[in-house]
């Protein structure tokens, strides 16, 4: 790294700090406007976006991880050109990764200070803080001449101690903010000083300014001498002066620092994406269109994913299939690929055409004991949220087993009404074991069946013809008598569903 390593004081043994989910999300939370339409909280949970972001952000600092989170959860404004350039130039990618490497030593995220509420101005007494150490030294000298001078010396000593007691810990915490701030400006300057690269043009114009501003946040020479920093803090109040001085400098140059943060974080995120794509075998650059077509699509988080073709076209899809065949996995595969295409421009597929619309999911509604919300109430709440999101503009809705928390008849009735309304103007992909929904929604959702054929999963038109729920009873250790009774009830209910005379309810044995 050369001079950049010397300035930052870092070596090659970088250990990535374990930032919390809240820290990683903070940049996105602070800069997102209410009118921006992105991935909501439940969709992110249903699509396992935190795990996906961890995979993308491996060996990446908090800066790049915050930008990756922002893109995944944001409004889908794509900038894939630089990722494609980096992917085509491995040497340049390695060079940029080396320049950005010191960012990984950050143990504090600084987006809160750059994009959050303005920092309060320093109190008025700070401007006179330089007088206190001088007065203390003068009182010590005076004490050898005037006996009462010791009273003044003790009083001033107590004042120095009181200031340190009040501000020492906050100054230490702030010093942990200054390290990533200095490193960010160092990296900005280093990137702007690289030989002419189109990818680094935004850094070149302000590289010198970044270097100059960096000096406003560096430690004084005396603070870098081992054993001297504590004396300077307690006797000269160097840490308190630095605390208030650098906070004021941050507020004065906040716009420049925000711009530098966005540039550095975006470049590191692009490098992370390029490295990620280098390490996988199957991906393609997605084409934008009205229809949805995914060829050989994979789920990026599965160790041994099975490629699947899924092409519902312009309309939605009602997906059925036997228990355990992979319907939920298919929904998550489609969902995470749509989100990746919208955020980054690529899919984990051999070919992909996707709509440029936000994705909303409902797959994991559960009882909430803390709030007293039952499963059905949670499902109703989510359905209302989806309908409200549908009113905001075009979207893709991915739904798994809607309305499980009520009886079968009301479940089918409510599901048909909600899904029909969503599918009127939006792409809806839903899976359900309630096969009665297929004919009820046939004008909006084309039926597809997930099946395992010769060990491979395929999606073909049609509705599941043979269920396996009762058959699995035998393989799960249930008594054969239970399976016989279940088959008896199933036969009776099936006649009712077909409109046949089923006779009186069967007597179970």
CSV table of N, CA and C in Angstrom, one decimal, residues 360-506:
chain,number,residue,atom,x,y,z
A,360,UNK,N,-42.5,-7.4,-3.6
A,360,UNK,CA,-43.0,-7.5,-2.2
A,360,UNK,C,-43.4,-9.0,-2.0
A,361,UNK,N,-43.1,-9.5,-0.8
A,361,UNK,CA,-43.3,-10.9,-0.5
A,361,UNK,C,-44.2,-11.0,0.8
A,362,UNK,N,-44.9,-12.2,0.9
A,362,UNK,CA,-45.5,-12.6,2.1
A,362,UNK,C,-45.4,-14.1,2.2
A,363,UNK,N,-44.4,-14.5,3.0
A,363,UNK,CA,-44.1,-16.0,3.1
A,363,UNK,C,-44.0,-16.5,4.5
A,364,UNK,N,-43.8,-15.6,5.5
A,364,UNK,CA,-43.5,-16.1,6.8
A,364,UNK,C,-44.3,-15.4,7.9
A,365,UNK,N,-45.6,-15.2,7.7
A,365,UNK,CA,-46.4,-14.6,8.7
A,365,UNK,C,-46.5,-15.7,9.9
A,366,UNK,N,-46.5,-15.2,11.1
A,366,UNK,CA,-46.5,-16.1,12.3
A,366,UNK,C,-47.3,-15.4,13.4
A,367,UNK,N,-47.6,-16.3,14.4
A,367,UNK,CA,-48.2,-15.8,15.6
A,367,UNK,C,-47.2,-14.9,16.3
A,368,UNK,N,-47.7,-13.8,17.0
A,368,UNK,CA,-46.8,-13.0,17.7
A,368,UNK,C,-47.3,-12.9,19.2
A,369,UNK,N,-46.6,-13.7,20.1
A,369,UNK,CA,-47.1,-13.8,21.4
A,369,UNK,C,-46.9,-12.4,22.2
A,370,UNK,N,-45.9,-11.7,21.8
A,370,UNK,CA,-45.6,-10.4,22.5
A,370,UNK,C,-46.7,-9.4,22.3
A,371,UNK,N,-47.3,-9.4,21.1
A,371,UNK,CA,-48.3,-8.4,20.7
A,371,UNK,C,-49.7,-9.0,20.8
A,372,UNK,N,-49.8,-10.3,21.0
A,372,UNK,CA,-51.1,-11.0,21.0
A,372,UNK,C,-51.7,-11.1,19.6
A,373,UNK,N,-50.9,-11.0,18.6
A,373,UNK,CA,-51.5,-11.1,17.2
A,373,UNK,C,-51.4,-12.6,16.7
A,374,UNK,N,-52.6,-13.1,16.4
A,374,UNK,CA,-52.7,-14.5,15.9
A,374,UNK,C,-52.1,-14.6,14.5
A,375,UNK,N,-52.0,-15.8,14.1
A,375,UNK,CA,-51.5,-16.0,12.7
A,375,UNK,C,-52.4,-15.4,11.7
A,376,UNK,N,-53.7,-15.6,11.8
A,376,UNK,CA,-54.6,-15.0,10.8
A,376,UNK,C,-54.7,-13.5,10.9
A,377,UNK,N,-54.6,-12.9,12.0
A,377,UNK,CA,-54.5,-11.5,12.1
A,377,UNK,C,-53.2,-10.9,11.5
A,378,UNK,N,-52.1,-11.7,11.7
A,378,UNK,CA,-50.9,-11.3,11.0
A,378,UNK,C,-51.0,-11.4,9.5
A,379,UNK,N,-51.7,-12.4,9.0
A,379,UNK,CA,-51.9,-12.6,7.6
A,379,UNK,C,-52.8,-11.5,7.0
A,380,UNK,N,-53.8,-11.1,7.8
A,380,UNK,CA,-54.7,-10.0,7.4
A,380,UNK,C,-54.0,-8.7,7.3
A,381,UNK,N,-53.1,-8.5,8.3
A,381,UNK,CA,-52.3,-7.2,8.3
A,381,UNK,C,-51.4,-7.1,7.1
A,382,UNK,N,-50.8,-8.3,6.8
A,382,UNK,CA,-49.9,-8.3,5.6
A,382,UNK,C,-50.6,-8.1,4.3
A,383,UNK,N,-51.8,-8.7,4.2
A,383,UNK,CA,-52.6,-8.6,3.0
A,383,UNK,C,-53.0,-7.1,2.8
A,384,UNK,N,-53.4,-6.4,3.9
A,384,UNK,CA,-53.7,-5.0,3.8
A,384,UNK,C,-52.5,-4.2,3.3
A,385,UNK,N,-51.3,-4.6,3.8
A,385,UNK,CA,-50.1,-3.9,3.4
A,385,UNK,C,-49.8,-4.1,1.9
A,386,UNK,N,-50.0,-5.3,1.5
A,386,UNK,CA,-49.8,-5.6,0.0
A,386,UNK,C,-50.8,-4.8,-0.8
A,387,UNK,N,-52.0,-4.7,-0.4
A,387,UNK,CA,-53.0,-4.0,-1.2
A,387,UNK,C,-52.6,-2.5,-1.3
A,388,UNK,N,-52.2,-2.0,-0.1
A,388,UNK,CA,-51.7,-0.6,-0.1
A,388,UNK,C,-50.5,-0.3,-1.0
A,389,UNK,N,-49.6,-1.3,-1.0
A,389,UNK,CA,-48.4,-1.2,-1.9
A,389,UNK,C,-48.8,-1.3,-3.3
A,390,UNK,N,-49.8,-2.1,-3.6
A,390,UNK,CA,-50.3,-2.2,-5.0
A,390,UNK,C,-50.9,-0.9,-5.5
A,391,UNK,N,-51.5,-0.1,-4.6
A,391,UNK,CA,-52.1,1.1,-5.0
A,391,UNK,C,-51.0,2.2,-5.4
A,392,UNK,N,-49.8,1.9,-4.9
A,392,UNK,CA,-48.7,2.9,-5.1
A,392,UNK,C,-48.1,2.9,-6.5
A,393,UNK,N,-48.2,1.8,-7.2
A,393,UNK,CA,-47.6,1.6,-8.5
A,393,UNK,C,-47.3,0.2,-8.9
A,394,UNK,N,-46.8,-0.1,-10.1
A,394,UNK,CA,-46.5,-1.4,-10.5
A,394,UNK,C,-45.6,-2.1,-9.6
A,395,UNK,N,-45.8,-3.4,-9.4
A,395,UNK,CA,-45.0,-4.2,-8.5
A,395,UNK,C,-45.2,-5.7,-8.8
A,396,UNK,N,-44.3,-6.5,-8.2
A,396,UNK,CA,-44.3,-7.9,-8.3
A,396,UNK,C,-44.6,-8.4,-6.9
A,397,UNK,N,-45.6,-9.3,-6.8
A,397,UNK,CA,-46.0,-9.8,-5.5
A,397,UNK,C,-45.7,-11.3,-5.4
A,398,UNK,N,-45.0,-11.8,-4.4
A,398,UNK,CA,-44.6,-13.2,-4.3
A,398,UNK,C,-45.2,-13.7,-2.9
A,399,UNK,N,-46.1,-14.6,-3.0
A,399,UNK,CA,-47.0,-15.0,-1.9
A,399,UNK,C,-47.0,-16.5,-1.7
A,400,UNK,N,-46.7,-17.0,-0.5
A,400,UNK,CA,-46.7,-18.4,-0.2
A,400,UNK,C,-47.8,-18.7,0.8
A,401,UNK,N,-48.7,-19.6,0.5
A,401,UNK,CA,-49.7,-20.2,1.4
A,401,UNK,C,-50.4,-19.0,2.1
A,402,UNK,N,-51.2,-18.2,1.4
A,402,UNK,CA,-51.9,-17.1,2.0
A,402,UNK,C,-53.1,-17.6,2.8
A,403,UNK,N,-53.3,-17.0,4.0
A,403,UNK,CA,-54.4,-17.2,4.9
A,403,UNK,C,-54.5,-18.7,5.4
A,404,UNK,N,-53.4,-19.1,6.0
A,404,UNK,CA,-53.3,-20.4,6.6
A,404,UNK,C,-54.0,-20.5,8.0
A,405,UNK,N,-54.3,-19.3,8.6
A,405,UNK,CA,-54.7,-19.2,9.9
A,405,UNK,C,-56.2,-19.3,10.2
A,406,UNK,N,-57.0,-19.7,9.2
A,406,UNK,CA,-58.4,-19.8,9.4
A,406,UNK,C,-58.9,-21.1,8.7
A,407,UNK,N,-60.2,-21.4,8.8
A,407,UNK,CA,-60.7,-22.6,8.2
A,407,UNK,C,-60.6,-22.6,6.7
A,408,UNK,N,-60.6,-23.9,6.2
A,408,UNK,CA,-60.3,-24.1,4.8
A,408,UNK,C,-61.2,-23.2,3.8
A,409,UNK,N,-62.5,-23.2,4.1
A,409,UNK,CA,-63.4,-22.5,3.2
A,409,UNK,C,-63.2,-21.0,3.2
A,410,UNK,N,-63.1,-20.5,4.4
A,410,UNK,CA,-62.8,-19.0,4.4
A,410,UNK,C,-61.4,-18.7,3.9
A,411,UNK,N,-60.5,-19.6,4.1
A,411,UNK,CA,-59.1,-19.4,3.6
A,411,UNK,C,-59.2,-19.2,2.1
A,412,UNK,N,-59.8,-20.2,1.4
A,412,UNK,CA,-59.9,-20.1,-0.1
A,412,UNK,C,-60.7,-18.9,-0.5
A,413,UNK,N,-61.8,-18.6,0.2
A,413,UNK,CA,-62.6,-17.4,-0.3
A,413,UNK,C,-61.8,-16.1,-0.1
A,414,UNK,N,-61.2,-15.9,1.0
A,414,UNK,CA,-60.4,-14.7,1.2
A,414,UNK,C,-59.2,-14.6,0.3
A,415,UNK,N,-58.5,-15.7,0.1
A,415,UNK,CA,-57.3,-15.7,-0.7
A,415,UNK,C,-57.7,-15.4,-2.2
A,416,UNK,N,-58.8,-16.0,-2.7
A,416,UNK,CA,-59.3,-15.7,-4.0
A,416,UNK,C,-59.5,-14.2,-4.2
A,417,UNK,N,-60.2,-13.6,-3.3
A,417,UNK,CA,-60.6,-12.2,-3.4
A,417,UNK,C,-59.3,-11.3,-3.4
A,418,UNK,N,-58.4,-11.5,-2.5
A,418,UNK,CA,-57.2,-10.7,-2.4
A,418,UNK,C,-56.3,-10.9,-3.6
A,419,UNK,N,-56.1,-12.1,-4.0
A,419,UNK,CA,-55.2,-12.4,-5.1
A,419,UNK,C,-55.7,-11.9,-6.4
A,420,UNK,N,-57.0,-12.0,-6.6
A,420,UNK,CA,-57.7,-11.5,-7.8
A,420,UNK,C,-57.5,-10.0,-7.9
A,421,UNK,N,-57.6,-9.3,-6.8
A,421,UNK,CA,-57.5,-7.8,-6.8
A,421,UNK,C,-56.0,-7.5,-7.1
A,422,UNK,N,-55.0,-8.2,-6.4
A,422,UNK,CA,-53.6,-7.9,-6.7
A,422,UNK,C,-53.3,-8.1,-8.2
A,423,UNK,N,-53.8,-9.2,-8.7
A,423,UNK,CA,-53.4,-9.6,-10.1
A,423,UNK,C,-54.1,-8.8,-11.1
A,424,UNK,N,-55.0,-7.9,-10.8
A,424,UNK,CA,-55.7,-7.1,-11.8
A,424,UNK,C,-54.7,-6.2,-12.5
A,425,UNK,N,-53.7,-5.7,-11.8
A,425,UNK,CA,-52.8,-4.7,-12.4
A,425,UNK,C,-51.3,-5.1,-12.1
A,426,UNK,N,-51.0,-6.2,-11.5
A,426,UNK,CA,-49.7,-6.5,-11.1
A,426,UNK,C,-49.3,-7.9,-11.4
A,427,UNK,N,-48.0,-8.2,-11.4
A,427,UNK,CA,-47.5,-9.6,-11.6
A,427,UNK,C,-47.6,-10.3,-10.2
A,428,UNK,N,-48.3,-11.3,-10.1
A,428,UNK,CA,-48.5,-12.1,-8.8
A,428,UNK,C,-48.0,-13.5,-9.1
A,429,UNK,N,-47.1,-14.0,-8.2
A,429,UNK,CA,-46.7,-15.4,-8.2
A,429,UNK,C,-47.0,-15.9,-6.8
A,430,UNK,N,-47.9,-16.9,-6.8
A,430,UNK,CA,-48.4,-17.4,-5.5
A,430,UNK,C,-48.4,-19.0,-5.5
A,431,UNK,N,-48.0,-19.5,-4.4
A,431,UNK,CA,-48.1,-21.0,-4.3
A,431,UNK,C,-49.1,-21.3,-3.2
A,432,UNK,N,-49.8,-22.4,-3.3
A,432,UNK,CA,-50.7,-22.8,-2.3
A,432,UNK,C,-51.1,-24.3,-2.5
A,433,UNK,N,-51.4,-24.9,-1.4
A,433,UNK,CA,-51.9,-26.3,-1.4
A,433,UNK,C,-53.4,-26.3,-1.6
A,434,UNK,N,-54.1,-25.2,-1.6
A,434,UNK,CA,-55.5,-25.1,-1.9
A,434,UNK,C,-55.7,-25.0,-3.4
A,435,UNK,N,-55.8,-26.2,-4.0
A,435,UNK,CA,-55.9,-26.3,-5.4
A,435,UNK,C,-57.2,-25.7,-6.0
A,436,UNK,N,-58.2,-25.5,-5.1
A,436,UNK,CA,-59.4,-24.9,-5.6
A,436,UNK,C,-59.2,-23.4,-6.1
A,437,UNK,N,-58.1,-22.8,-5.7
A,437,UNK,CA,-57.8,-21.5,-6.1
A,437,UNK,C,-57.4,-21.4,-7.6
A,438,UNK,N,-56.9,-22.5,-8.1
A,438,UNK,CA,-56.5,-22.5,-9.5
A,438,UNK,C,-57.6,-22.2,-10.5
A,439,UNK,N,-58.8,-22.8,-10.5
A,439,UNK,CA,-59.9,-22.5,-11.4
A,439,UNK,C,-60.5,-21.1,-11.0
A,440,UNK,N,-60.5,-20.7,-9.7
A,440,UNK,CA,-61.0,-19.4,-9.3
A,440,UNK,C,-60.2,-18.3,-9.9
A,441,UNK,N,-58.9,-18.5,-10.0
A,441,UNK,CA,-58.0,-17.4,-10.5
A,441,UNK,C,-57.5,-17.6,-11.9
A,442,UNK,N,-58.2,-18.5,-12.6
A,442,UNK,CA,-57.7,-18.9,-14.0
A,442,UNK,C,-57.6,-17.7,-14.9
A,443,UNK,N,-58.4,-16.7,-14.8
A,443,UNK,CA,-58.4,-15.5,-15.7
A,443,UNK,C,-57.2,-14.6,-15.4
A,444,UNK,N,-56.6,-14.7,-14.2
A,444,UNK,CA,-55.5,-13.8,-13.9
A,444,UNK,C,-54.2,-14.5,-13.7
A,445,UNK,N,-54.2,-15.8,-13.2
A,445,UNK,CA,-53.0,-16.5,-12.9
A,445,UNK,C,-52.9,-17.8,-13.6
A,446,UNK,N,-51.9,-18.0,-14.4
A,446,UNK,CA,-51.7,-19.2,-15.1
A,446,UNK,C,-51.2,-20.3,-14.2
A,447,UNK,N,-51.8,-21.5,-14.3
A,447,UNK,CA,-51.4,-22.6,-13.4
A,447,UNK,C,-50.1,-23.2,-13.8
A,448,UNK,N,-49.2,-23.5,-12.8
A,448,UNK,CA,-47.9,-24.1,-13.0
A,448,UNK,C,-47.8,-25.2,-11.9
A,449,UNK,N,-47.1,-26.3,-12.2
A,449,UNK,CA,-46.9,-27.3,-11.2
A,449,UNK,C,-45.4,-27.6,-11.1
A,450,UNK,N,-44.9,-27.6,-9.8
A,450,UNK,CA,-43.5,-28.0,-9.6
A,450,UNK,C,-43.4,-29.5,-9.3
A,451,UNK,N,-42.5,-30.1,-10.0
A,451,UNK,CA,-42.4,-31.6,-9.9
A,451,UNK,C,-40.9,-31.9,-9.9
A,452,UNK,N,-40.6,-33.1,-9.3
A,452,UNK,CA,-39.3,-33.6,-9.4
A,452,UNK,C,-39.3,-34.8,-10.4
A,453,UNK,N,-38.5,-34.7,-11.4
A,453,UNK,CA,-38.4,-35.7,-12.5
A,453,UNK,C,-37.0,-36.1,-12.6
A,454,UNK,N,-36.7,-37.4,-12.4
A,454,UNK,CA,-35.4,-38.0,-12.5
A,454,UNK,C,-34.4,-37.1,-11.7
A,455,UNK,N,-34.8,-36.7,-10.5
A,455,UNK,CA,-33.9,-36.0,-9.6
A,455,UNK,C,-33.8,-34.5,-9.8
A,456,UNK,N,-34.4,-34.0,-10.9
A,456,UNK,CA,-34.3,-32.6,-11.2
A,456,UNK,C,-35.7,-32.0,-11.0
A,457,UNK,N,-35.7,-30.7,-10.6
A,457,UNK,CA,-36.9,-30.0,-10.4
A,457,UNK,C,-37.3,-29.3,-11.7
A,458,UNK,N,-38.5,-29.4,-12.1
A,458,UNK,CA,-39.0,-28.7,-13.2
A,458,UNK,C,-40.3,-28.0,-12.9
A,459,UNK,N,-40.6,-27.0,-13.7
A,459,UNK,CA,-41.9,-26.2,-13.6
A,459,UNK,C,-42.6,-26.3,-14.9
A,460,UNK,N,-43.8,-26.9,-14.9
A,460,UNK,CA,-44.5,-27.1,-16.1
A,460,UNK,C,-46.0,-26.6,-16.0
A,461,UNK,N,-46.6,-26.3,-17.1
A,461,UNK,CA,-48.0,-25.8,-17.0
A,461,UNK,C,-48.9,-26.9,-16.4
A,462,UNK,N,-49.9,-26.4,-15.7
A,462,UNK,CA,-50.9,-27.3,-15.1
A,462,UNK,C,-51.0,-27.2,-13.6
A,463,UNK,N,-52.0,-28.0,-13.1
A,463,UNK,CA,-52.2,-28.1,-11.7
A,463,UNK,C,-51.8,-29.5,-11.1
A,464,UNK,N,-51.4,-29.5,-9.9
A,464,UNK,CA,-51.0,-30.8,-9.3
A,464,UNK,C,-52.2,-31.8,-9.4
A,465,UNK,N,-51.8,-33.0,-9.9
A,465,UNK,CA,-52.9,-34.0,-10.1
A,465,UNK,C,-52.9,-35.0,-8.9
A,466,UNK,N,-51.8,-35.2,-8.3
A,466,UNK,CA,-51.7,-36.2,-7.2
A,466,UNK,C,-51.0,-35.7,-6.0
A,467,UNK,N,-51.8,-35.5,-4.9
A,467,UNK,CA,-51.2,-35.0,-3.7
A,467,UNK,C,-50.5,-36.1,-2.9
A,468,UNK,N,-49.7,-35.7,-2.0
A,468,UNK,CA,-48.9,-36.7,-1.2
A,468,UNK,C,-49.0,-36.5,0.3
A,469,UNK,N,-49.9,-35.5,0.8
A,469,UNK,CA,-49.9,-35.2,2.2
A,469,UNK,C,-50.3,-36.4,3.0
A,470,UNK,N,-51.3,-37.2,2.6
A,470,UNK,CA,-51.7,-38.3,3.4
A,470,UNK,C,-50.7,-39.5,3.3
A,471,UNK,N,-50.1,-39.6,2.1
A,471,UNK,CA,-49.2,-40.7,1.9
A,471,UNK,C,-47.9,-40.5,2.8
A,472,UNK,N,-47.6,-39.2,3.1
A,472,UNK,CA,-46.5,-39.0,4.0
A,472,UNK,C,-46.7,-39.4,5.4
A,473,UNK,N,-48.0,-39.6,5.8
A,473,UNK,CA,-48.2,-40.1,7.2
A,473,UNK,C,-47.5,-41.4,7.4
A,474,UNK,N,-47.6,-42.3,6.5
A,474,UNK,CA,-47.0,-43.6,6.7
A,474,UNK,C,-45.5,-43.5,6.8
A,475,UNK,N,-44.9,-42.6,6.0
A,475,UNK,CA,-43.4,-42.5,6.1
A,475,UNK,C,-43.0,-41.7,7.3
A,476,UNK,N,-43.9,-41.1,8.0
A,476,UNK,CA,-43.5,-40.3,9.2
A,476,UNK,C,-43.8,-41.0,10.5
A,477,UNK,N,-44.1,-42.3,10.5
A,477,UNK,CA,-44.3,-43.1,11.7
A,477,UNK,C,-45.7,-43.2,12.2
A,478,UNK,N,-46.7,-42.7,11.5
A,478,UNK,CA,-48.1,-42.8,12.0
A,478,UNK,C,-48.7,-44.2,11.9
A,479,UNK,N,-49.6,-44.5,12.7
A,479,UNK,CA,-50.2,-45.8,12.7
A,479,UNK,C,-51.0,-46.0,11.4
A,480,UNK,N,-51.1,-47.2,10.8
A,480,UNK,CA,-51.8,-47.3,9.5
A,480,UNK,C,-53.3,-47.0,9.7
A,481,UNK,N,-53.9,-47.2,10.9
A,481,UNK,CA,-55.3,-46.9,11.0
A,481,UNK,C,-55.5,-45.4,10.8
A,482,UNK,N,-54.6,-44.6,11.3
A,482,UNK,CA,-54.7,-43.1,11.1
A,482,UNK,C,-54.7,-42.8,9.6
A,483,UNK,N,-53.8,-43.4,8.8
A,483,UNK,CA,-53.8,-43.2,7.4
A,483,UNK,C,-55.1,-43.6,6.7
A,484,UNK,N,-55.7,-44.8,7.2
A,484,UNK,CA,-56.9,-45.2,6.6
A,484,UNK,C,-58.1,-44.2,6.8
A,485,UNK,N,-58.2,-43.8,8.1
A,485,UNK,CA,-59.2,-42.8,8.4
A,485,UNK,C,-59.0,-41.5,7.6
A,486,UNK,N,-57.7,-41.1,7.4
A,486,UNK,CA,-57.5,-39.9,6.6
A,486,UNK,C,-57.9,-40.1,5.2
A,487,UNK,N,-57.6,-41.2,4.6
A,487,UNK,CA,-58.0,-41.5,3.2
A,487,UNK,C,-59.6,-41.5,3.1
A,488,UNK,N,-60.2,-42.0,4.1
A,488,UNK,CA,-61.7,-42.0,4.1
A,488,UNK,C,-62.3,-40.6,4.1
A,489,UNK,N,-61.8,-39.8,5.0
A,489,UNK,CA,-62.2,-38.4,5.0
A,489,UNK,C,-61.9,-37.6,3.7
A,490,UNK,N,-60.7,-37.9,3.2
A,490,UNK,CA,-60.3,-37.2,2.0
A,490,UNK,C,-61.2,-37.6,0.8
A,491,UNK,N,-61.6,-38.9,0.7
A,491,UNK,CA,-62.5,-39.3,-0.4
A,491,UNK,C,-63.8,-38.6,-0.2
A,492,UNK,N,-64.3,-38.5,1.0
A,492,UNK,CA,-65.6,-37.9,1.2
A,492,UNK,C,-65.6,-36.4,0.9
A,493,UNK,N,-64.5,-35.7,1.3
A,493,UNK,CA,-64.4,-34.2,1.0
A,493,UNK,C,-64.2,-34.0,-0.5
A,494,UNK,N,-63.5,-34.9,-1.2
A,494,UNK,CA,-63.2,-34.7,-2.6
A,494,UNK,C,-64.5,-34.8,-3.4
A,495,UNK,N,-65.5,-35.7,-3.0
A,495,UNK,CA,-66.8,-35.8,-3.6
A,495,UNK,C,-67.5,-34.5,-3.5
A,496,UNK,N,-67.5,-33.9,-2.3
A,496,UNK,CA,-68.1,-32.7,-2.0
A,496,UNK,C,-67.5,-31.6,-2.9
A,497,UNK,N,-66.2,-31.5,-3.0
A,497,UNK,CA,-65.6,-30.5,-3.8
A,497,UNK,C,-66.0,-30.6,-5.3
A,498,UNK,N,-66.2,-31.9,-5.8
A,498,UNK,CA,-66.6,-32.1,-7.2
A,498,UNK,C,-68.1,-31.9,-7.4
A,499,UNK,N,-68.9,-31.6,-6.3
A,499,UNK,CA,-70.3,-31.4,-6.5
A,499,UNK,C,-71.1,-32.7,-6.5
A,500,UNK,N,-70.5,-33.9,-6.1
A,500,UNK,CA,-71.1,-35.1,-6.1
A,500,UNK,C,-71.9,-35.4,-4.8
A,501,UNK,N,-72.8,-36.3,-4.8
A,501,UNK,CA,-73.5,-36.7,-3.6
A,501,UNK,C,-72.5,-37.6,-2.7
A,502,UNK,N,-71.9,-37.0,-1.7
A,502,UNK,CA,-71.0,-37.7,-0.9
A,502,UNK,C,-71.6,-38.5,0.3
A,503,UNK,N,-72.9,-38.3,0.5
A,503,UNK,CA,-73.6,-39.0,1.6
A,503,UNK,C,-73.2,-38.4,2.9
A,504,UNK,N,-73.6,-39.0,4.0
A,504,UNK,CA,-73.4,-38.5,5.4
A,504,UNK,C,-71.9,-38.6,5.7
A,505,UNK,N,-71.4,-37.8,6.6
A,505,UNK,CA,-70.0,-37.9,7.0
A,505,UNK,C,-69.6,-39.3,7.4
A,506,UNK,N,-68.5,-39.7,7.1
A,506,UNK,CA,-68.0,-41.1,7.4
A,506,UNK,C,-67.8,-41.2,8.9
